[in-house]
Each structure stands twice: as C-alpha cells, then as structure tokens.
CSV table of C-alpha atoms in Angstrom, one decimal:
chain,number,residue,atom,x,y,z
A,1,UNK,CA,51.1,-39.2,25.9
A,2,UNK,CA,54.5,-39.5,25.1
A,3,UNK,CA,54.3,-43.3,24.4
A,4,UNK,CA,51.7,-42.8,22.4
A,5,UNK,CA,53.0,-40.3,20.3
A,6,UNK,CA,56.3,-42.6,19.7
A,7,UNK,CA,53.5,-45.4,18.7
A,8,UNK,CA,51.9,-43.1,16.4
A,9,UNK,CA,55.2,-41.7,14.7
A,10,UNK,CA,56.1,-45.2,14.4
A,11,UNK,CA,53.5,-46.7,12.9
A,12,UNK,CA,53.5,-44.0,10.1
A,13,UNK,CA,56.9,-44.6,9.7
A,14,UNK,CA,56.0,-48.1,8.9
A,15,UNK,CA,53.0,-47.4,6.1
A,16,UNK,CA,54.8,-45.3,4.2
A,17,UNK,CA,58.0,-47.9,4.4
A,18,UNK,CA,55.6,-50.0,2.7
A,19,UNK,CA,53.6,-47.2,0.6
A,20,UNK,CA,57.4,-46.7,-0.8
A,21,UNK,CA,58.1,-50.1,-1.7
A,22,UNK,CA,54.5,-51.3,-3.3
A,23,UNK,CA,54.6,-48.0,-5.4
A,24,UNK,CA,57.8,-49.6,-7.3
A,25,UNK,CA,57.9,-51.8,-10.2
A,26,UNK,CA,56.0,-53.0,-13.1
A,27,UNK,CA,52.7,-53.5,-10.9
A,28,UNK,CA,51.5,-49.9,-10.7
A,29,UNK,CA,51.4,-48.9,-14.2
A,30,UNK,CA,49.5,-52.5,-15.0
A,31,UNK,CA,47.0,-51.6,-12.8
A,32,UNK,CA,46.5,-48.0,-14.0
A,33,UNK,CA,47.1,-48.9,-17.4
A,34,UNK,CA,44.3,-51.2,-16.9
A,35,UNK,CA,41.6,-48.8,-15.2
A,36,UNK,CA,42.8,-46.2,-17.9
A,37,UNK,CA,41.8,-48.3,-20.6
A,38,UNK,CA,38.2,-48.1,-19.7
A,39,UNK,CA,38.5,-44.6,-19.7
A,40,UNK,CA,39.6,-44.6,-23.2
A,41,UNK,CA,37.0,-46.8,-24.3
A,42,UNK,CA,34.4,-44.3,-22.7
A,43,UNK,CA,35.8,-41.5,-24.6
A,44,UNK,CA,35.9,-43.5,-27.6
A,45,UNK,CA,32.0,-44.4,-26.8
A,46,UNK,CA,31.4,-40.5,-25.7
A,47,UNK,CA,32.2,-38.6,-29.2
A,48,UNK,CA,31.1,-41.6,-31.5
A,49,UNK,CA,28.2,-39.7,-32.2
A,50,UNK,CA,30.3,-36.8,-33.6
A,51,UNK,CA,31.0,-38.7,-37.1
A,52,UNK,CA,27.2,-40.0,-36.7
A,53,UNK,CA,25.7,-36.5,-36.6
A,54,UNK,CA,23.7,-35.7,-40.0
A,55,UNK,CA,22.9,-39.3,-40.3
A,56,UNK,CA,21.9,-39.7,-36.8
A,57,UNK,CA,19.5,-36.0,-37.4
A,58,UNK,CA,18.4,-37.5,-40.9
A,59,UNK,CA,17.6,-40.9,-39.3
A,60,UNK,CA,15.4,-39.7,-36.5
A,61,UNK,CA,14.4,-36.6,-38.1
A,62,UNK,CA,16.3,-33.7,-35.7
A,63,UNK,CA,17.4,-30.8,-36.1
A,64,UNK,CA,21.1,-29.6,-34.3
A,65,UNK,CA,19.1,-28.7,-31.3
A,66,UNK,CA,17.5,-31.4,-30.7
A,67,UNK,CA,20.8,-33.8,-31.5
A,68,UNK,CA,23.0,-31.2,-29.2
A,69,UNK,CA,20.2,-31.9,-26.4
A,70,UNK,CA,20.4,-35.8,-27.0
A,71,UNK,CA,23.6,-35.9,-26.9
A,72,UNK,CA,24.2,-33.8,-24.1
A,73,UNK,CA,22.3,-36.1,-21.9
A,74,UNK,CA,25.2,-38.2,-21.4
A,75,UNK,CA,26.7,-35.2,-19.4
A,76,UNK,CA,23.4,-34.7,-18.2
A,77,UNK,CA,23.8,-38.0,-16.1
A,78,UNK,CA,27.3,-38.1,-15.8
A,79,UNK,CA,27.8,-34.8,-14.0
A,80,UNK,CA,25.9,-35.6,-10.9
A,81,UNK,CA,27.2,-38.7,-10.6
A,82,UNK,CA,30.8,-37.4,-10.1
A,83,UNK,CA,29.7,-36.7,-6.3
A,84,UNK,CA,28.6,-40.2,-5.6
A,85,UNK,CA,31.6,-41.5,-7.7
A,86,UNK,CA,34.1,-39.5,-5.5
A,87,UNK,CA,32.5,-40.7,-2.4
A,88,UNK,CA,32.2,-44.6,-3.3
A,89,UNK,CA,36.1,-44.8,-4.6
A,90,UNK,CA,37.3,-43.4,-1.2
A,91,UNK,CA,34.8,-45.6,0.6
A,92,UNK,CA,35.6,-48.6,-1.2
A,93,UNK,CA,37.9,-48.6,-4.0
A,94,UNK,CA,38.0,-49.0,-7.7
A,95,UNK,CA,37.8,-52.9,-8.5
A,96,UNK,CA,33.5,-54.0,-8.0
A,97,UNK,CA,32.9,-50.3,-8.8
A,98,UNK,CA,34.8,-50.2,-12.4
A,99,UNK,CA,34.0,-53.1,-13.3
A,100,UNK,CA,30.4,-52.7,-13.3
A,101,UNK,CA,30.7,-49.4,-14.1
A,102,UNK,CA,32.4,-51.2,-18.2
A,103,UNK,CA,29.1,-53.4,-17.8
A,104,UNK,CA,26.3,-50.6,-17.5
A,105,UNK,CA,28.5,-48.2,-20.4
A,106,UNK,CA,28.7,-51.6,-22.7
A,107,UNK,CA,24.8,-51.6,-22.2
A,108,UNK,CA,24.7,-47.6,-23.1
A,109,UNK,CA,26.0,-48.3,-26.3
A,110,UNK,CA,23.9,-51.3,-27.3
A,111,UNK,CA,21.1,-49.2,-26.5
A,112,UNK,CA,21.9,-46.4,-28.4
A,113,UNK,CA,22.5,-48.9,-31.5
A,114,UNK,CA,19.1,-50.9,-30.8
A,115,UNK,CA,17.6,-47.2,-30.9
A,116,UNK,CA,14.4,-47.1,-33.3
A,117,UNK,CA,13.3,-43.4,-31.6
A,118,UNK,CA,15.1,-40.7,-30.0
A,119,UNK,CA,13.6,-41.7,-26.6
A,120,UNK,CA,15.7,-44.7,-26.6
A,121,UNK,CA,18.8,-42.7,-28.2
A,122,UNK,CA,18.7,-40.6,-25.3
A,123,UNK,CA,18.2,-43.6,-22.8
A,124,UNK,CA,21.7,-45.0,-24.2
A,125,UNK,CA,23.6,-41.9,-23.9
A,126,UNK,CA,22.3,-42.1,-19.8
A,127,UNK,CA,23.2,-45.4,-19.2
A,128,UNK,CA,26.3,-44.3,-21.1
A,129,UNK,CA,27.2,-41.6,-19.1
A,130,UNK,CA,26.4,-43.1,-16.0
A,131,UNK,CA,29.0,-45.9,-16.6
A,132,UNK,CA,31.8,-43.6,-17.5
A,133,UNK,CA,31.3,-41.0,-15.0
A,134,UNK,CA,33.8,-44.1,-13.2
A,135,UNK,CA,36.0,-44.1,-15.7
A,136,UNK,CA,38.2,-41.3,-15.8
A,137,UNK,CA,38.1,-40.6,-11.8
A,138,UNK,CA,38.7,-44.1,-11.4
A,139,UNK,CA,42.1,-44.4,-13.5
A,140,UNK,CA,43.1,-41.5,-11.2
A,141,UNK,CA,42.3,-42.8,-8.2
A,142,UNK,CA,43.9,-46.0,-9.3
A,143,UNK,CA,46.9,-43.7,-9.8
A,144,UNK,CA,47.0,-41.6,-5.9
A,145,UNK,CA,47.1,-45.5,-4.6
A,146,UNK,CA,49.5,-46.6,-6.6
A,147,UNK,CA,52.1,-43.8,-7.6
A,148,UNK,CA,53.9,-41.0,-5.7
A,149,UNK,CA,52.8,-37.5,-5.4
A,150,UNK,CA,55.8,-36.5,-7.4
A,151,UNK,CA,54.2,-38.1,-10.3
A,152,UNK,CA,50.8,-37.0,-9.9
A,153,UNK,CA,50.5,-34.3,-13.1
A,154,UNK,CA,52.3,-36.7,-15.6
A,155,UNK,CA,49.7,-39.5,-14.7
A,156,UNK,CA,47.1,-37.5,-14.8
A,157,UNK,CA,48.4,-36.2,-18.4
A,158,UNK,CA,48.9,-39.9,-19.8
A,159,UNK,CA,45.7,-40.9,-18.3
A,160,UNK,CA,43.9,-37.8,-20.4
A,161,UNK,CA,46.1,-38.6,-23.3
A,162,UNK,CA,44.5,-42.5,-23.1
A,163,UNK,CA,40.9,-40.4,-23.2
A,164,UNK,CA,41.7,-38.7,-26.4
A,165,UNK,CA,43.9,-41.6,-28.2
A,166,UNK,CA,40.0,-43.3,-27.2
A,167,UNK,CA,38.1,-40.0,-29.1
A,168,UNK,CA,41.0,-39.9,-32.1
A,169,UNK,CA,39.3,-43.3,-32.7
A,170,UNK,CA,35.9,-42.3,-32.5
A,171,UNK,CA,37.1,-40.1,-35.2
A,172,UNK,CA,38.4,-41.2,-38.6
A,173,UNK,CA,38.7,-45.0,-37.5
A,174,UNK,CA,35.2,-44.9,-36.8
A,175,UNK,CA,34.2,-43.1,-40.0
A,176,UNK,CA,35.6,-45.5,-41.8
A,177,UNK,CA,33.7,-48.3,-40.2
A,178,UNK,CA,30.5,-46.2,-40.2
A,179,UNK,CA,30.5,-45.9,-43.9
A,180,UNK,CA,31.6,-49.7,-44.4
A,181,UNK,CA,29.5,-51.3,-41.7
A,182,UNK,CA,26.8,-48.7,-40.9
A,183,UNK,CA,26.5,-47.0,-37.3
A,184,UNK,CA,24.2,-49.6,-35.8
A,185,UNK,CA,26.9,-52.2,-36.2
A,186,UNK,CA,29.7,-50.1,-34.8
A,187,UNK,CA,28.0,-49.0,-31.5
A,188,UNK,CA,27.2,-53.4,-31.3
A,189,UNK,CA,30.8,-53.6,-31.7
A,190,UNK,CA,31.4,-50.6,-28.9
A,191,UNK,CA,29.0,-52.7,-26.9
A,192,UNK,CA,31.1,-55.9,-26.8
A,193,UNK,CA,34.4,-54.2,-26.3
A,194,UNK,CA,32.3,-52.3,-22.4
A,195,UNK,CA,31.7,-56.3,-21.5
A,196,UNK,CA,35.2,-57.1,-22.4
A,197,UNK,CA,37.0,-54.0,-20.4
A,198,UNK,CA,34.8,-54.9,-17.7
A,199,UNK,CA,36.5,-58.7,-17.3
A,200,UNK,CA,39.8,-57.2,-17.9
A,201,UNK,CA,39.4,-54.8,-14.9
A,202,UNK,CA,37.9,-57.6,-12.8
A,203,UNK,CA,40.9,-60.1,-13.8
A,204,UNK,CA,43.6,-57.5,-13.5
A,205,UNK,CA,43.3,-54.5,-11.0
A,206,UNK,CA,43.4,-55.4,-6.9
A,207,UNK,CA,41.7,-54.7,-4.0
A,208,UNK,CA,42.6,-51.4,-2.4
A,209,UNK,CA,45.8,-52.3,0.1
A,210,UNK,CA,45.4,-52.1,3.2
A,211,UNK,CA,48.6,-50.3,3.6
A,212,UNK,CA,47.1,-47.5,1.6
A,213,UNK,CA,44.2,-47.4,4.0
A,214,UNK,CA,46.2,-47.7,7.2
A,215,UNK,CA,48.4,-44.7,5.5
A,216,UNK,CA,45.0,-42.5,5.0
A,217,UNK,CA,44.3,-42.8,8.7
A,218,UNK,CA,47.6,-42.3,9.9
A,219,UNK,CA,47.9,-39.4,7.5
A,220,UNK,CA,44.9,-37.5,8.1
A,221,UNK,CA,43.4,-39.0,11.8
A,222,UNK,CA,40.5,-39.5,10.1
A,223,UNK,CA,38.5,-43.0,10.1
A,224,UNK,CA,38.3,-44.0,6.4
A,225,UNK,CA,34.4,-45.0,6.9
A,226,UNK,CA,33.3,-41.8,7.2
A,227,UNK,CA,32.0,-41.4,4.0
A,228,UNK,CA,30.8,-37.7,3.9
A,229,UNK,CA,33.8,-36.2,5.6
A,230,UNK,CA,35.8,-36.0,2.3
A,231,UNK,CA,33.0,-34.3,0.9
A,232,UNK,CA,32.6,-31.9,2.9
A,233,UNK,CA,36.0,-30.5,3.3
A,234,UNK,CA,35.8,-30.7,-0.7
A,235,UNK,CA,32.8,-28.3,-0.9
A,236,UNK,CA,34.3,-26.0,1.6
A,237,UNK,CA,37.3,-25.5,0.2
A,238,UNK,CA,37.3,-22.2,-2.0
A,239,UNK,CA,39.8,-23.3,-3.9
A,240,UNK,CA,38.8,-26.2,-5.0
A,241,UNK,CA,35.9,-24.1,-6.8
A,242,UNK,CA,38.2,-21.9,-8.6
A,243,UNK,CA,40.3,-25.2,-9.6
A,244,UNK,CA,36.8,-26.8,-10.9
A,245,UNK,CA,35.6,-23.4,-13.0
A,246,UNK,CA,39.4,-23.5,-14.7
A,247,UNK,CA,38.8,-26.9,-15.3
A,248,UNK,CA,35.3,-26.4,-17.1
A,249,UNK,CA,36.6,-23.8,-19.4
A,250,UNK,CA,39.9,-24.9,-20.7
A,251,UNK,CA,38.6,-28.9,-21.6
A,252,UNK,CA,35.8,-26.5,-24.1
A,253,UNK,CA,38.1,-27.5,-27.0
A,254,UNK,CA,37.6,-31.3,-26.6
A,255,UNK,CA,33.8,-31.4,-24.5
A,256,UNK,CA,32.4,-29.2,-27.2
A,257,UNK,CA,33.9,-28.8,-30.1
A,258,UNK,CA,35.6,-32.0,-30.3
A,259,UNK,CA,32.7,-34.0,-28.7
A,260,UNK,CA,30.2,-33.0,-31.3
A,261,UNK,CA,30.2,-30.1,-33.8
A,262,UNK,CA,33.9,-30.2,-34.6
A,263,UNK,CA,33.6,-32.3,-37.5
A,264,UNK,CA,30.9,-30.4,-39.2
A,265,UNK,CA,32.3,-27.3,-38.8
A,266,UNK,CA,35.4,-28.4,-40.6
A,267,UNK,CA,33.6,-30.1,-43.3
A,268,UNK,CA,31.7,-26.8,-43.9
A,269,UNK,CA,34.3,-24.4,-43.3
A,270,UNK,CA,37.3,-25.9,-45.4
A,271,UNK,CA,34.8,-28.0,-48.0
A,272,UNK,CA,36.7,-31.1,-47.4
A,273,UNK,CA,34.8,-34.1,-47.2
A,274,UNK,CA,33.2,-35.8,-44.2
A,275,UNK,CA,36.6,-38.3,-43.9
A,276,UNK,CA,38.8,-35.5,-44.3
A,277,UNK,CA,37.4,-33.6,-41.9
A,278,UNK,CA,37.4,-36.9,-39.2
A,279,UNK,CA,41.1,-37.0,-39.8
A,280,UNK,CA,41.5,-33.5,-38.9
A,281,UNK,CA,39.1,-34.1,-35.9
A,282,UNK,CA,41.8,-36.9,-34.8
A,283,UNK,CA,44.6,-34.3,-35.2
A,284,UNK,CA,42.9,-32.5,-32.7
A,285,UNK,CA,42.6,-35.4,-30.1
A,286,UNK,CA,46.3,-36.6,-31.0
A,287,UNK,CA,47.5,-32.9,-29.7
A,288,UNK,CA,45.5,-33.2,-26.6
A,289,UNK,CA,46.8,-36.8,-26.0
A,290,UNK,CA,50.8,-35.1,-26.2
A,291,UNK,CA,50.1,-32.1,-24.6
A,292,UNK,CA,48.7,-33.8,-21.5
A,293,UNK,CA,51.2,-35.6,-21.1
A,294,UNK,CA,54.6,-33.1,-21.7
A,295,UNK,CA,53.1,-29.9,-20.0
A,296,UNK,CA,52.3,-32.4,-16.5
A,297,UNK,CA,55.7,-33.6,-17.1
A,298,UNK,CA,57.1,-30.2,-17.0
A,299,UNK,CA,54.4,-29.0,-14.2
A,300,UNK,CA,55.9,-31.9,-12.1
A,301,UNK,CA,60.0,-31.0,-13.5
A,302,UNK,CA,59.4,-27.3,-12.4
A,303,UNK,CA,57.3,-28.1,-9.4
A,304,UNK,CA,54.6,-25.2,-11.0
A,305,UNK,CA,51.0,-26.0,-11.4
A,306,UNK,CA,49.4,-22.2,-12.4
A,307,UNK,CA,52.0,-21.1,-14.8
A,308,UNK,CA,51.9,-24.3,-17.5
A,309,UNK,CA,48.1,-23.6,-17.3
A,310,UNK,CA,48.2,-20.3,-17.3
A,311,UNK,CA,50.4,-20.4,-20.4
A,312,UNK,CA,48.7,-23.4,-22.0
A,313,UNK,CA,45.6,-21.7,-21.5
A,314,UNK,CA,46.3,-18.6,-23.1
A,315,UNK,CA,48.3,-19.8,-26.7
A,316,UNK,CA,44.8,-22.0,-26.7
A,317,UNK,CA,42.7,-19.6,-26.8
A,318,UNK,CA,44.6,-17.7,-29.8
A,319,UNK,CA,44.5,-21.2,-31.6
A,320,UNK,CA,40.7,-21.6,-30.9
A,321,UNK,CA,40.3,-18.1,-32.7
A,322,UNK,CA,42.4,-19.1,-35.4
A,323,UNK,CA,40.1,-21.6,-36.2
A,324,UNK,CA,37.6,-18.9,-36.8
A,325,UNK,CA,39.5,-18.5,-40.1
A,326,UNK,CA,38.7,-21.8,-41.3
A,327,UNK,CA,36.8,-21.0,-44.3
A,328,UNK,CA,39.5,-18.4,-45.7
A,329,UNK,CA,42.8,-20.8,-44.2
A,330,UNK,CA,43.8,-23.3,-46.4
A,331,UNK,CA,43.1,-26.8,-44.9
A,332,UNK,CA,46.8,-28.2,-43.8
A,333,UNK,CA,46.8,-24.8,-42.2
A,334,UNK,CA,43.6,-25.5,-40.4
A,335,UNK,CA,45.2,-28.8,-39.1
A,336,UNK,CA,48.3,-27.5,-38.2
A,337,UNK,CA,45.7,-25.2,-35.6
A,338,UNK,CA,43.8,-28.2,-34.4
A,339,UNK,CA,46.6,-30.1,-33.2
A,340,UNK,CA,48.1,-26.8,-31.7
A,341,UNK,CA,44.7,-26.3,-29.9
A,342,UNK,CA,44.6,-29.8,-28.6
A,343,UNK,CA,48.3,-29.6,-27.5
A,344,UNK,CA,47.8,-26.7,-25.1
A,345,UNK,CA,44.5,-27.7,-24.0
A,346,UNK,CA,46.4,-30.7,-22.8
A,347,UNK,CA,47.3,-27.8,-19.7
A,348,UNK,CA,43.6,-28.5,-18.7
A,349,UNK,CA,45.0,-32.3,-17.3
A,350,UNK,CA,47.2,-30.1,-14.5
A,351,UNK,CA,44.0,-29.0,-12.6
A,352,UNK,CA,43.3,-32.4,-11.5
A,353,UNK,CA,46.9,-32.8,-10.4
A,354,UNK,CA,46.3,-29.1,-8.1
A,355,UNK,CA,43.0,-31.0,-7.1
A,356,UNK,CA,44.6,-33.9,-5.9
A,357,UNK,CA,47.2,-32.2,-3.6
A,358,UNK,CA,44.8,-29.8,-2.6
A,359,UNK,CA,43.4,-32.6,0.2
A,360,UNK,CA,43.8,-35.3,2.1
A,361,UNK,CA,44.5,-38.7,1.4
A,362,UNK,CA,40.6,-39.9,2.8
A,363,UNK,CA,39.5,-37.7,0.1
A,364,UNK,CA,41.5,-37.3,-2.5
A,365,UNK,CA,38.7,-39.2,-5.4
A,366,UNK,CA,35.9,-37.2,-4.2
A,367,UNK,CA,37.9,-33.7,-5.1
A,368,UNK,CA,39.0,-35.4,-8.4
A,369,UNK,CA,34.9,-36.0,-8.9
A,370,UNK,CA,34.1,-32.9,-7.5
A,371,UNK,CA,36.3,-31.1,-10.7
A,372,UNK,CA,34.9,-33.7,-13.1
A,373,UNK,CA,31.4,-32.9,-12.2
A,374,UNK,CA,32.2,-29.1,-13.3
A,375,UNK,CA,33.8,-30.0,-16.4
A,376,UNK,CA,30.9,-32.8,-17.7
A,377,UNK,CA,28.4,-30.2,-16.4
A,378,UNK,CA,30.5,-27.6,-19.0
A,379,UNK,CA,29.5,-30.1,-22.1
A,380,UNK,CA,25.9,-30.5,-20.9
A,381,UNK,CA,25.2,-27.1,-21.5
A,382,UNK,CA,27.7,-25.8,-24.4
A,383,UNK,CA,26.5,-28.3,-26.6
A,384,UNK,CA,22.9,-27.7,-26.6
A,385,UNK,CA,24.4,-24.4,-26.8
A,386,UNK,CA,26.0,-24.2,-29.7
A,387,UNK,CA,23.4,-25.9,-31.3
A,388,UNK,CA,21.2,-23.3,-30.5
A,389,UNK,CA,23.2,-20.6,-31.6
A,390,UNK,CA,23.4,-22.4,-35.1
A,391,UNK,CA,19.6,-22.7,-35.1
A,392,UNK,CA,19.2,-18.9,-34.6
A,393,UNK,CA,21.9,-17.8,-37.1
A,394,UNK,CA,20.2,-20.4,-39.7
A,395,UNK,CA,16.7,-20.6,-41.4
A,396,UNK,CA,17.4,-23.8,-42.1
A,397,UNK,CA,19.2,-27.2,-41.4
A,398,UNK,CA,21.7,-26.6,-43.6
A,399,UNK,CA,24.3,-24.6,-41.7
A,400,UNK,CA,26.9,-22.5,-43.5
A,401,UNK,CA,30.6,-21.5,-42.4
A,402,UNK,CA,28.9,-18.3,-41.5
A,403,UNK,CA,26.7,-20.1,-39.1
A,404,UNK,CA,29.3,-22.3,-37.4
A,405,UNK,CA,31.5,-19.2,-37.1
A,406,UNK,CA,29.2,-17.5,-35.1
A,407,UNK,CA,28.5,-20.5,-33.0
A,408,UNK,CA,32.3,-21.1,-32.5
A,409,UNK,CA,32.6,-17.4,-30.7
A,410,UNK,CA,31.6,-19.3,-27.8
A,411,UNK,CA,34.8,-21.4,-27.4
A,412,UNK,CA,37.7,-18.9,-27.7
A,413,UNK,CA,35.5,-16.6,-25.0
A,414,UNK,CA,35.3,-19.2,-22.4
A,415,UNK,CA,39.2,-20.7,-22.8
A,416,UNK,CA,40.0,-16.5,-22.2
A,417,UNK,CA,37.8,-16.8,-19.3
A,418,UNK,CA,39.7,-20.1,-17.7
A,419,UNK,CA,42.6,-18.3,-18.6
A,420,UNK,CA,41.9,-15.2,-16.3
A,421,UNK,CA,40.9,-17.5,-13.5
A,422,UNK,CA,44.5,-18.7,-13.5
A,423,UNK,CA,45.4,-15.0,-11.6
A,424,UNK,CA,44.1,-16.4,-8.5
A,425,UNK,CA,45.1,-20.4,-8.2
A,426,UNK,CA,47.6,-20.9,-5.1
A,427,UNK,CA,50.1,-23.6,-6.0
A,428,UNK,CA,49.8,-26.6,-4.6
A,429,UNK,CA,52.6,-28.1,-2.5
A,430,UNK,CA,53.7,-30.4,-5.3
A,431,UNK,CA,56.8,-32.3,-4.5
C-alpha cells in the first residue's frame, strides 16, 4: 500500500510538472483566443436581430410578441443543450465539437436570411442557438485546460468581454450595413464568417493533452470516460444552484435588454434616431466587455468571488433604474448610464469562475454548462416577456416611452434579486 501510494504521489507530481510547463507561453492564449473568437461571432449572430426589429415585425407582419417569441427560440434551443455541451467537452474536448458547432450556427444565419415566413425565421434562430450553445462554454473550457486556476476569473472576463465586443458589432456596425446593404445580405455575410471560424478552429486549436487527462484522473480518482459522473455531482451540488440563479439575473442587462428591446427603447425614450440609439446600444456592450474583464482581475488580485459580485451587482441595479429616466435624461446622460450598467454587469463573468472551482477537474465544462443553461433559459423567457408586457400596456404597435418604461420594471427587479442571492454564495477556494 505504501508503494503504491509513493507511485501515486509520484505520478501526480509528474502531470502537474508538465500541466505547469504547457500552461506557459504564447500557445495558451492562441488557442483560447481562437475558441473565443467563435464566441464572439455567436454573440455578434445572437443580437443582430436587435437593430432588425421593426423591419423584421413589418416584413413578416408581427407584433413584439410574436418577434420576442421568435427570437427567443434561440435560447429556447440553446438552454438545454448546455447539459449535453458540458458532458461532451469533458468526454471529448473542444476541437471536432467547435468546429462543427461554427458550421451548424453559419447555417443558422443563412437560414434566417433565406427566411420568406416566420417558420423559417424561427428555424434559423434554432439552428443558431444550437451551434452557439458551444461557443462560450467551449472558449472556457479551452481556458481550465490551458491556464492556471489563478487566472480563472480574468479569463473568463476577457472571454465575456470577446462576447460583447461580438454584440457592440451587432449594434451600430451592423446598422450601418443594414441600411446600406439590407438585412438579408448581412446575415449572408454572418453566414460565411460561421464557415470561416469553423476552419480557423479546426486549423488552430489541439486535441485535448493527454497530460490534462492523466492530471483529471490523478486529481479526482475518477476515470475520465464516465460520462455522467460530472453531471451528477453538478446537479447535487446546492451551490452550484444558487451560483446558476445569480448568474441568470445579473447577465438581464445584456440577454434582455441588450439582446433585443434595448435599441427601441432608446430610440423611443430619448427620440434619437434608430443609428443613434445603435451607438448607444454599443456603449452598453463596450462597458460589459471592460467590466468583465477588471472586476475578474480584481476578484482574482483579492482572491474574493462574492464581494466584486455582490458590489457589481448592486451599483447595476441603480444604473438599470436610472435608465427608467430615459425620456426626461438628456441623451449623453443616458449613455453615460448604459456603459455604467454594462460595466458592473461585467461582475456577472465571476460566477463562472466560482462555478469552475466549485468541482473537479472531470467536470469542470459540465458545471460551466450547467450555469449557462440557467442564464440562456433567463432570455428565453424575459424576452417574450417583456414583449408581452408592452403588448398589454399598448393598444397598439406603436409603443411609447410610457410603455417601454413599464416593461423595463422587469430588469432592475431581477438584477435586485441576483443581488440578494449574493448573501448566501460560499467563496470558492480561489488561488
């Protein structure tokens, strides 16, 4: 028993020797870099529609209901594939599977810009959503392979921050090229640039090591082709819930309001124009992107997961109900709020991090999947949502500031509620 034991010490020593010296260099932030990049494009894809809405509603005759339901099916299919995503990155890593994840999202968006009736609309926002529900898990499990724990809440800041550079373009860049080129030809274009992320993943990011898997086993005792085990201790772990429900309600800023209605609102609220209020839109995804990033840089500086998001969480929410004011604020005032709300909703990117070090190596992408699922499930059913609340405050399609104020209650409510839920998050053990 002894010998073995000395074996086994040994042999641990040994993988994370070599864990130590692959997770050096250049190499590790290609290969994120390079998974991270399709999540971008997917974000890019996700909130297109957003600077689409009244011609999309015009085009195929729908009312904000019926567009927030459309649209929401992206999330619709996305959110349960987060627990099959989790499961087939620990099982067998991130190359075949994001790769052909690019492929069936490129084929999202040239359905959605072949559409000719909402059936097929909603068919390319499924195919959409199942190829990105890869994207953003995979960038991070790229990440747990290739970087250190210490690093874990900066990466998974930058990576968000790649997300919403992605949705700042599906903002104003994208409304420029709508109103030049029409939105038929920009989702062809979006369509092209899934096929080419897809050879650029292929090309560029490697097999999982087999140091990393050797390292998992040592780690955790646990064979690495046991697919379900992961899963399980996932479910079963109460925190993990908690971290997931947080999660949900503090991404509301960008899932909901950024994702779809944000733009009108604006537009109706400050009586800018439709470009004016797509550059504001980018203000808020340009926060996001900087907040991610500094507030897991501080989480990981002041080895504190629940007080950045506790913090971050709370100035949000006062932001969010700042934005109520819209119609009365004068409009630099109103941007000045959207980049603050994106900037502390950035504190959102953290839970993933608390996620991560919440389990075992074996397992780590199925809890990062697991949180996702919560926080796609959030925008499947706020945006219908809020389109629904606008329909019942309106007797007609044409929605006043009055009407989107109401509507916009929603948002401020549930960042106050994620808030709360920060009272009873454990820190993690986060080197």
């Amino acid at each position: 028993m002894s010998q073995l034991k000395q074996n086994f010490e040994h042999d641990f020593v040994v993988a994370k020797t070599i864990a130590r010296e692959a997770r050096t260099g250049i190499l590790p932030w290609l290969f994120w870099g390079v998974a991270a990049l399709f999540y971008l494009y997917e974000f890019f894809a996700r909130v297109a529609p957003s600077v689409m809405s009244d011609t999309l509603e015009q085009d195929f005759n729908m009312n904000a209901t019926e567009l927030g339901f459309i649209m929401s099916l992206y999330y619709l299919a996305y959110a349960p594939m987060q627990l099959i995503v989790g499961i087939a990155l620990d099982r067998f890593g991130s190359k075949r599977l994001l790769s052909s994840a690019a492929i069936i999202a490129g084929g999202g968006c040239l359905a959605f810009a072949l559409a000719e009736t909402t059936a097929i609309l909603g068919l390319g926002r499924i195919m959409l959503g199942i190829g990105s529900s890869f994207a953003y898990v995979g960038a991070v499990y790229v990440a747990t392979v290739w970087f250190p724990r210490r690093r874990l809440a900066l990466i998974m800041g930058m990576t968000a921050a790649l997300g919403t550079l992605g949705a700042a373009l599906g903002q104003a860049p994208l409304e420029v090229a709508v109103q030049e080129y029409g939105w038929r030809s920009s989702m062809y274009t979006a369509a092209v640039g899934g096929l080419a992320i897809a050879l650029f993943i292929w090309t560029v990011v490697p097999k999982r090591p087999d140091w990393f898997l050797n390292l998992a086993e040592l780690e955790n005792k646990v064979s690495t082709d046991n697919m379900f085990a992961g899963l399980r201790d996932v479910v079963f772990n109460k925190q993990t819930w908690l971290i997931a429900c947080i999660s949900l309600l503090l991404y509301v800023p960008i899932s909901t309001f950024g994702a779809l209605w944000g733009d009108a609102y604006v537009a109706t609220s400050s009586g800018v124009s439709n470009e004016q209020s797509a550059w504001a839109m980018t203000m808020l995804f340009l926060g996001f992107a900087t907040g991610g990033p500094l507030l897991g840089w501080i989480s990981d500086k002041y080895n504190t997961r629940r007080l950045p998001m506790f913090l971050g969480g709370g100035f949000c929410t006062c932001c969010m109900a700042m934005l109520l004011l819209a119609s009365v604020l004068p409009f630099w005032l109103t941007v000045v709020f959207l980049i603050l709300t994106g900037f502390f909703a950035g504190a959102q990117a953290i839970t993933f991090a608390m996620a991560v070090e919440q389990h075992a190596t074996y397992c780590k992408a199925t809890a990062v999947a697991f949180v996702n699922f919560f926080v796609m499930l959030g925008g499947f059913l706020l945006q219908p949502l809020f389109g629904a609340l606008l329909d019942l405050t309106s007797n007609s399609d044409n929605y006043t500031a009055g009407n989107y104020r109401m509507a916009m209650v929603l948002l401020p409510i549930s960042l106050a509620i994620g808030t709360m839920l920060c009272r009873w998050l454990k820190e993690t053990d986060s080197p």
